[in-house]
mmCIF file of C-alpha atoms in Angstrom:
data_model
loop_
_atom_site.group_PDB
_atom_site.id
_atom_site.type_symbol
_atom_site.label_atom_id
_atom_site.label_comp_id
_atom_site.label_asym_id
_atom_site.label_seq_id
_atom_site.Cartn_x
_atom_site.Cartn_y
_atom_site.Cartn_z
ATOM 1 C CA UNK Y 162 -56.711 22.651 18.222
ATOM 2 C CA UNK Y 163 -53.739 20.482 17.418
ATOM 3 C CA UNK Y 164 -52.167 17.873 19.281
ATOM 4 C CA UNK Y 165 -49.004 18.870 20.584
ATOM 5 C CA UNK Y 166 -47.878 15.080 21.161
ATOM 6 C CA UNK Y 167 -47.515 13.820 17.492
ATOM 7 C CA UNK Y 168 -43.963 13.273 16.625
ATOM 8 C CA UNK Y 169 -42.569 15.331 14.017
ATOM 9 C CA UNK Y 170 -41.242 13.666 11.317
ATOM 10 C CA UNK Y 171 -38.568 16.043 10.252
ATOM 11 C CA UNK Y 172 -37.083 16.960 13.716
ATOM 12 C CA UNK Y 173 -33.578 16.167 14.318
ATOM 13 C CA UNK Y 174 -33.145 12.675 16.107
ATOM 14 C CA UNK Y 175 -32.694 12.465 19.795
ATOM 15 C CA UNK Y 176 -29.513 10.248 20.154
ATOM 16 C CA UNK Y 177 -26.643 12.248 21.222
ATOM 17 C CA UNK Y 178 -24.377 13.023 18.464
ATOM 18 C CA UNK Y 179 -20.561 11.531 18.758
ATOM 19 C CA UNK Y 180 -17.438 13.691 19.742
ATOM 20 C CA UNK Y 181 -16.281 15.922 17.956
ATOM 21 C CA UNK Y 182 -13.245 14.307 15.912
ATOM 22 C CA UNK Y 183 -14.489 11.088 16.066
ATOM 23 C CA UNK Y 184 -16.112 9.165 13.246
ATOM 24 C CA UNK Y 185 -18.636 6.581 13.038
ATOM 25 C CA UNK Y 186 -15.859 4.199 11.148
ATOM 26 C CA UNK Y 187 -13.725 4.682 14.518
ATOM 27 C CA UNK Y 188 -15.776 2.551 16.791
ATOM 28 C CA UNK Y 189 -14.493 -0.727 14.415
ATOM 29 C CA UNK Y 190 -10.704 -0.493 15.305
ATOM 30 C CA UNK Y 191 -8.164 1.851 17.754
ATOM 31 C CA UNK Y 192 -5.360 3.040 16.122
ATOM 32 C CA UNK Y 193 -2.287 1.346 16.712
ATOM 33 C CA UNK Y 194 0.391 3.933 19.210
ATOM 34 C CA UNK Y 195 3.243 5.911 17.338
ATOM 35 C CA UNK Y 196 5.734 3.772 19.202
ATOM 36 C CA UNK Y 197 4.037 0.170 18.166
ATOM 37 C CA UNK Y 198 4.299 1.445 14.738
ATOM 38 C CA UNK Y 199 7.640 2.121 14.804
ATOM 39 C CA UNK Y 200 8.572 -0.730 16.323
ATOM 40 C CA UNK Y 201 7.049 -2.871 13.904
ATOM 41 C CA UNK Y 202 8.804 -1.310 10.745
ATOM 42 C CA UNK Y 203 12.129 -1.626 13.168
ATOM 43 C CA UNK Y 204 11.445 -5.424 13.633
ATOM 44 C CA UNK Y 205 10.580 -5.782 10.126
ATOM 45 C CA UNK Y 206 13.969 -3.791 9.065
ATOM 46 C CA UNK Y 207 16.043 -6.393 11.640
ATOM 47 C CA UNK Y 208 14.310 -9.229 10.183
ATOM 48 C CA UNK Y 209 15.665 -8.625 6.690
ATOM 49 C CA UNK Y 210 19.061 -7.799 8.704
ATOM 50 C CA UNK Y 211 18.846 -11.013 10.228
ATOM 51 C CA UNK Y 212 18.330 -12.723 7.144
ATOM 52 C CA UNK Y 213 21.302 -10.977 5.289
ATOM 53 C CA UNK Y 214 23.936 -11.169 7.971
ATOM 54 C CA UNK Y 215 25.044 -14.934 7.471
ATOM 55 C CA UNK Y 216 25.616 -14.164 3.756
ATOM 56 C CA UNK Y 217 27.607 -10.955 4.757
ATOM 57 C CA UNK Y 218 29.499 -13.113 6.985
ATOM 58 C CA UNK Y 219 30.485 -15.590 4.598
ATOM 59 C CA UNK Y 220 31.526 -12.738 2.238
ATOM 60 C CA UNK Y 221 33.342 -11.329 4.387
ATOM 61 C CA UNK Y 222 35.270 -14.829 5.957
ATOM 62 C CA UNK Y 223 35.959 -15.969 1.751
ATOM 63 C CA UNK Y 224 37.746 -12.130 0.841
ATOM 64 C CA UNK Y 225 34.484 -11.082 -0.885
ATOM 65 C CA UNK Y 226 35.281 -8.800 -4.340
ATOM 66 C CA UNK Y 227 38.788 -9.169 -3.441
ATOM 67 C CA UNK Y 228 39.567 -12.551 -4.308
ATOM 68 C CA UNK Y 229 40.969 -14.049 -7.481
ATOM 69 C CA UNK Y 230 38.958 -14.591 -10.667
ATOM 70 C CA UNK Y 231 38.775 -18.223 -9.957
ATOM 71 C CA UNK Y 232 36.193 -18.176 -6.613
ATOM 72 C CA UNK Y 233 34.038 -15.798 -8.610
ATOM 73 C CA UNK Y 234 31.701 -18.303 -9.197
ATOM 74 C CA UNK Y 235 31.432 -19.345 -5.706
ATOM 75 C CA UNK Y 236 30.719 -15.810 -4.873
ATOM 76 C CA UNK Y 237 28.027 -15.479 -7.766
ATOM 77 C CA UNK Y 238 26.594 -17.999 -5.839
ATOM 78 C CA UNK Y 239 26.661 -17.101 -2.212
ATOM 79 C CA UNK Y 240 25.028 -13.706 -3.839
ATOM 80 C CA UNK Y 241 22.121 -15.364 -5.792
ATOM 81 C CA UNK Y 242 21.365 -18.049 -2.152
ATOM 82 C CA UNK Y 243 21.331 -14.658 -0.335
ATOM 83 C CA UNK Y 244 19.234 -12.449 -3.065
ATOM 84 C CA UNK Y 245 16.911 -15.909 -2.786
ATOM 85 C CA UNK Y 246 17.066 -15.487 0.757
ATOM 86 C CA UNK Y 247 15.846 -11.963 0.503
ATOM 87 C CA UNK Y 248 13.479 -12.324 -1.889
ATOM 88 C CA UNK Y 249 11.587 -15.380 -0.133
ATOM 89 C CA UNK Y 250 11.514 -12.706 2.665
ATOM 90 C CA UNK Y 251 9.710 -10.167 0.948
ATOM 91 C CA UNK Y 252 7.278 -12.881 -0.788
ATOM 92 C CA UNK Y 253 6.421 -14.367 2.692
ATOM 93 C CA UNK Y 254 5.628 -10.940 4.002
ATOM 94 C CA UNK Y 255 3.263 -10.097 1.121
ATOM 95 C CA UNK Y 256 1.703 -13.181 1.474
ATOM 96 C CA UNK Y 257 0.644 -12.430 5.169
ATOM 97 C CA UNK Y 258 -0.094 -8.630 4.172
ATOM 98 C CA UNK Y 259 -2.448 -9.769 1.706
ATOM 99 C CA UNK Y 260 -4.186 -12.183 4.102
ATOM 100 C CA UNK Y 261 -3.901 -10.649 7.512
ATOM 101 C CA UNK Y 262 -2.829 -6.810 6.922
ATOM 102 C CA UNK Y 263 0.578 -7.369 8.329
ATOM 103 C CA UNK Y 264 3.912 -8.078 7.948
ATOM 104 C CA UNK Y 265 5.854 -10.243 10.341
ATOM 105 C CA UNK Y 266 6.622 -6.928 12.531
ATOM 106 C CA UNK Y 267 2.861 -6.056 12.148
ATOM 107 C CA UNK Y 268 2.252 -9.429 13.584
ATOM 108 C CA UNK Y 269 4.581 -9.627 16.756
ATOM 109 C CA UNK Y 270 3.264 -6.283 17.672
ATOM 110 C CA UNK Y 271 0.074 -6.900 17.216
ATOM 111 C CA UNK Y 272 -0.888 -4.056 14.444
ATOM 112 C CA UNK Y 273 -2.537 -4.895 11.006
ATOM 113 C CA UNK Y 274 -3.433 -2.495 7.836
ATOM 114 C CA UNK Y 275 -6.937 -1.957 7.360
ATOM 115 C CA UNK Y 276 -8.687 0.996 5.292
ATOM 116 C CA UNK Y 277 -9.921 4.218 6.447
ATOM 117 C CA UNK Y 278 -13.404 2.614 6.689
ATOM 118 C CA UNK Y 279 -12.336 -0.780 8.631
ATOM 119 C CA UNK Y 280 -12.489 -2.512 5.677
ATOM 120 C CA UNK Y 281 -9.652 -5.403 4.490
ATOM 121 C CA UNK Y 282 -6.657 -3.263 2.407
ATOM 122 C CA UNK Y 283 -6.226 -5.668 -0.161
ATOM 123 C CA UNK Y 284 -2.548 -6.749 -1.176
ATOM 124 C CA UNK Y 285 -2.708 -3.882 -4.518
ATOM 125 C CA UNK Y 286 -3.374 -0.977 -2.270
ATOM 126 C CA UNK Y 287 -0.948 -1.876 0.564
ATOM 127 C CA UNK Y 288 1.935 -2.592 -2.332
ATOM 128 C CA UNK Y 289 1.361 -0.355 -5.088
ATOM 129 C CA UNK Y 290 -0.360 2.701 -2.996
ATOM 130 C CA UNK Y 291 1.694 1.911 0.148
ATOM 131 C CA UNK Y 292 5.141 1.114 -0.939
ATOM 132 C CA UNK Y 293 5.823 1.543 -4.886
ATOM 133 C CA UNK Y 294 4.294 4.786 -5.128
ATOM 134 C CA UNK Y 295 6.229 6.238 -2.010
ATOM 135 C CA UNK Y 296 8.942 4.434 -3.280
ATOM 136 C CA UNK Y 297 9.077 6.130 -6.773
ATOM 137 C CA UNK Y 298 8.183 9.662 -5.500
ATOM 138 C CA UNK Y 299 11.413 9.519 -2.988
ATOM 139 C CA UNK Y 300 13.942 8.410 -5.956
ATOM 140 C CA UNK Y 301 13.040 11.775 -7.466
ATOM 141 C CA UNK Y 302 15.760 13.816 -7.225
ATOM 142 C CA UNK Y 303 14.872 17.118 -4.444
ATOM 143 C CA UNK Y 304 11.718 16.207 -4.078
ATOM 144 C CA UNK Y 305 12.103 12.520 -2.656
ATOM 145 C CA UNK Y 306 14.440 13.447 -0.221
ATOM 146 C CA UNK Y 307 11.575 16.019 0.937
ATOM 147 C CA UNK Y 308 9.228 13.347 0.854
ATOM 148 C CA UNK Y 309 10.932 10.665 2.413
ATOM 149 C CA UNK Y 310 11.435 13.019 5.538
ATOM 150 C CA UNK Y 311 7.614 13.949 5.910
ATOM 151 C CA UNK Y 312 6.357 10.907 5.172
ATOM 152 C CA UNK Y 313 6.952 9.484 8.461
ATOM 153 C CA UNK Y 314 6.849 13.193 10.696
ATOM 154 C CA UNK Y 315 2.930 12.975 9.302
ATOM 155 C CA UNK Y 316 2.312 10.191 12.005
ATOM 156 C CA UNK Y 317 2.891 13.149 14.928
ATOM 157 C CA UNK Y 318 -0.370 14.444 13.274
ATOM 158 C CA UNK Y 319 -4.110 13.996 15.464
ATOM 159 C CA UNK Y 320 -4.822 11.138 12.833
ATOM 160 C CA UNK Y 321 -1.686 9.130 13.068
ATOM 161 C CA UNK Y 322 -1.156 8.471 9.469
ATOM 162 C CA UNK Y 323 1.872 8.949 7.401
ATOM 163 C CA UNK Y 324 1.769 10.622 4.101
ATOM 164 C CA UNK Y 325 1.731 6.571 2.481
ATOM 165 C CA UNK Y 326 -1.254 5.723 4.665
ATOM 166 C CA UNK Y 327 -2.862 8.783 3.452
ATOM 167 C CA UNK Y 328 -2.315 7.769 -0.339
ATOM 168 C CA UNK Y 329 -3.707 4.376 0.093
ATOM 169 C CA UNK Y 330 -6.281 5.591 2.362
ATOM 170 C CA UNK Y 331 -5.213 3.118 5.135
ATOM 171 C CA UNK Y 332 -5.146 3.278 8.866
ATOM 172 C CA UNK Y 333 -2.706 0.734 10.712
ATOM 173 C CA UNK Y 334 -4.961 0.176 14.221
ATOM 174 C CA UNK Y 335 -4.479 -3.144 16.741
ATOM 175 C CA UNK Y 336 -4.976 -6.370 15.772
#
């Protein structure tokens, strides 16, 4: 007769098995809530506001386009200080993305970018998969307005990821 107490080798394993919907990469991070997402981008959109308004001010205060052709060199300049201003901006905020996964919304709210896996998204994916390719596909004419309307509506799915997030295989979760 044969023991009936030898383990089988090729029986399934005894742990319980995890939830259905959840995968083994979710136990590294929660996703970060619809409405911290959206705040970030909004706080992120304000900042570059808030970075802009002074220059529209003095625009506006000097006459702007309307004055004569001798302050156009002052307003050459006041343009080029406040593309400067703009572009230091944008620098700054990929230098944090590619070090932290977030931009300086990301950061007050307390989200980052990570990959589907947990991983670090490294500064390529999050610009060129996350914001030039998006970026290119909504300047097509038809299609991009399509696109730039579902990109966003995506997040109202059960995985919370827009249509970019699903391109660069990202996930934005709490820092």
């Amino acid at each position: 007769m044969e023991d009936t107490n030898t383990r089988n080798p090729y029986e399934a394993p005894s742990a319980p098995s995890m939830p259905p919907g959840f995968r083994a990469s979710d136990v590294d991070f929660v996703k970060a809530e619809r409405g911290t997402r959206f705040l970030a981008v909004l706080l992120d959109g304000l900042v570059y506001v808030g970075v802009m308004i002074p220059f529209f001010i003095i625009v506006a205060v000097t006459g702007g386009l309307k004055r004569s052709a001798g302050s156009g060199g002052m307003f050459a300049a006041i343009m080029a200080l406040g593309g400067l201003a703009f572009l230091c901006l944008f620098i700054y905020n990929l230098v944090l993305l590619n070090r932290e996964g977030q931009t300086l919304g990301k950061r007050w709210m307390k989200v980052r970018i990570v990959r589907s896996n947990g991983e670090r998204a490294g500064l390529g994916r999050i610009f060129w998969l996350r914001m030039f390719v998006p970026g290119l596909i909504g300047r097509i004419p038809f299609v991009g307005v399509i696109f730039v309307l579902a990109d966003p509506l995506f997040i109202f799915g059960e995985e919370r990821r827009c249509v970019h997030d699903l391109l660069a295989d990202t996930v934005v979760v709490n820092a």
